[in-house]
Amino acid sequence: QVQLVESGGGLVQAGGSLRLSCAASGRTFSTYLNVMGWFRRAPGKEREFVAAINRSDGRTYYADSVKGRFTISRDNAKNTVSLQMNSLKPEDTAVYYCAADQRVVTTSSHYWGQGTQVTVSS
């Protein structure tokens, strides 16, 4: 079993920055941590992919809406993944979730955190 716990959400003005972190515990050697990523759910919308990163080669993936503004990184030794969010926009307001899986993170991924609220005011 793997547990994911997010932290770092909050309220920020448009143009500001926030850094989210996700810490994995439990069976951290599990292949279900091969890929870790972030999703978000805005009010009234479906959960959507934000960014992901591979454990093996550090390759990163981003949604078009956040490219150039968000940066995902991970520390394999500490079993953490972070999301640095810059130039935030009101449309980035959402609950952000950390996810982990073997090959790819999707909305059906195996492990999820409880979510952390990010609110961007205009």
mmCIF file with all atom_site columns, C-alpha atoms in Angstrom, residues 1 5 10 15 18-19 34 38-39 46 49 72 91-94 102 114:
data_model
loop_
_atom_site.group_PDB
_atom_site.id
_atom_site.type_symbol
_atom_site.label_atom_id
_atom_site.label_alt_id
_atom_site.label_comp_id
_atom_site.label_asym_id
_atom_site.label_entity_id
_atom_site.label_seq_id
_atom_site.pdbx_PDB_ins_code
_atom_site.Cartn_x
_atom_site.Cartn_y
_atom_site.Cartn_z
_atom_site.occupancy
_atom_site.B_iso_or_equiv
_atom_site.pdbx_formal_charge
_atom_site.auth_seq_id
_atom_site.auth_comp_id
_atom_site.auth_asym_id
_atom_site.auth_atom_id
_atom_site.pdbx_PDB_model_num
ATOM 1  C CA . GLN A 1 1   ? 0.000   0.000  0.000   1.00 0.00 ? 1   GLN A CA 1
ATOM 2  C CA . VAL A 1 5   ? -0.042  13.354 1.128   1.00 0.00 ? 5   VAL A CA 1
ATOM 3  C CA . GLY A 1 10  ? -3.274  28.235 -0.459  1.00 0.00 ? 10  GLY A CA 1
ATOM 4  C CA . GLY A 1 15  ? 0.727   36.397 -11.218 1.00 0.00 ? 15  GLY A CA 1
ATOM 5  C CA . LEU A 1 18  ? 2.937   28.488 -5.128  1.00 0.00 ? 18  LEU A CA 1
ATOM 6  C CA . ARG A 1 19  ? 4.814   25.252 -4.613  1.00 0.00 ? 19  ARG A CA 1
ATOM 7  C CA . ASN A 1 34  ? 7.244   4.732  -11.246 1.00 0.00 ? 34  ASN A CA 1
ATOM 8  C CA . TRP A 1 38  ? -0.536  16.109 -10.525 1.00 0.00 ? 38  TRP A CA 1
ATOM 9  C CA . PHE A 1 39  ? -4.147  16.502 -11.523 1.00 0.00 ? 39  PHE A CA 1
ATOM 10 C CA . GLU A 1 46  ? -13.809 17.155 -14.468 1.00 0.00 ? 46  GLU A CA 1
ATOM 11 C CA . PHE A 1 49  ? -4.088  16.177 -15.982 1.00 0.00 ? 49  PHE A CA 1
ATOM 12 C CA . ILE A 1 72  ? 7.332   19.285 -11.856 1.00 0.00 ? 72  ILE A CA 1
ATOM 13 C CA . GLU A 1 91  ? -8.319  29.671 -14.013 1.00 0.00 ? 91  GLU A CA 1
ATOM 14 C CA . ASP A 1 92  ? -5.680  27.661 -12.143 1.00 0.00 ? 92  ASP A CA 1
ATOM 15 C CA . THR A 1 93  ? -7.993  27.676 -9.135  1.00 0.00 ? 93  THR A CA 1
ATOM 16 C CA . ALA A 1 94  ? -8.747  24.053 -8.288  1.00 0.00 ? 94  ALA A CA 1
ATOM 17 C CA . GLN A 1 102 ? 3.204   2.122  -12.808 1.00 0.00 ? 102 GLN A CA 1
ATOM 18 C CA . GLN A 1 114 ? -6.484  13.736 -0.584  1.00 0.00 ? 114 GLN A CA 1
#
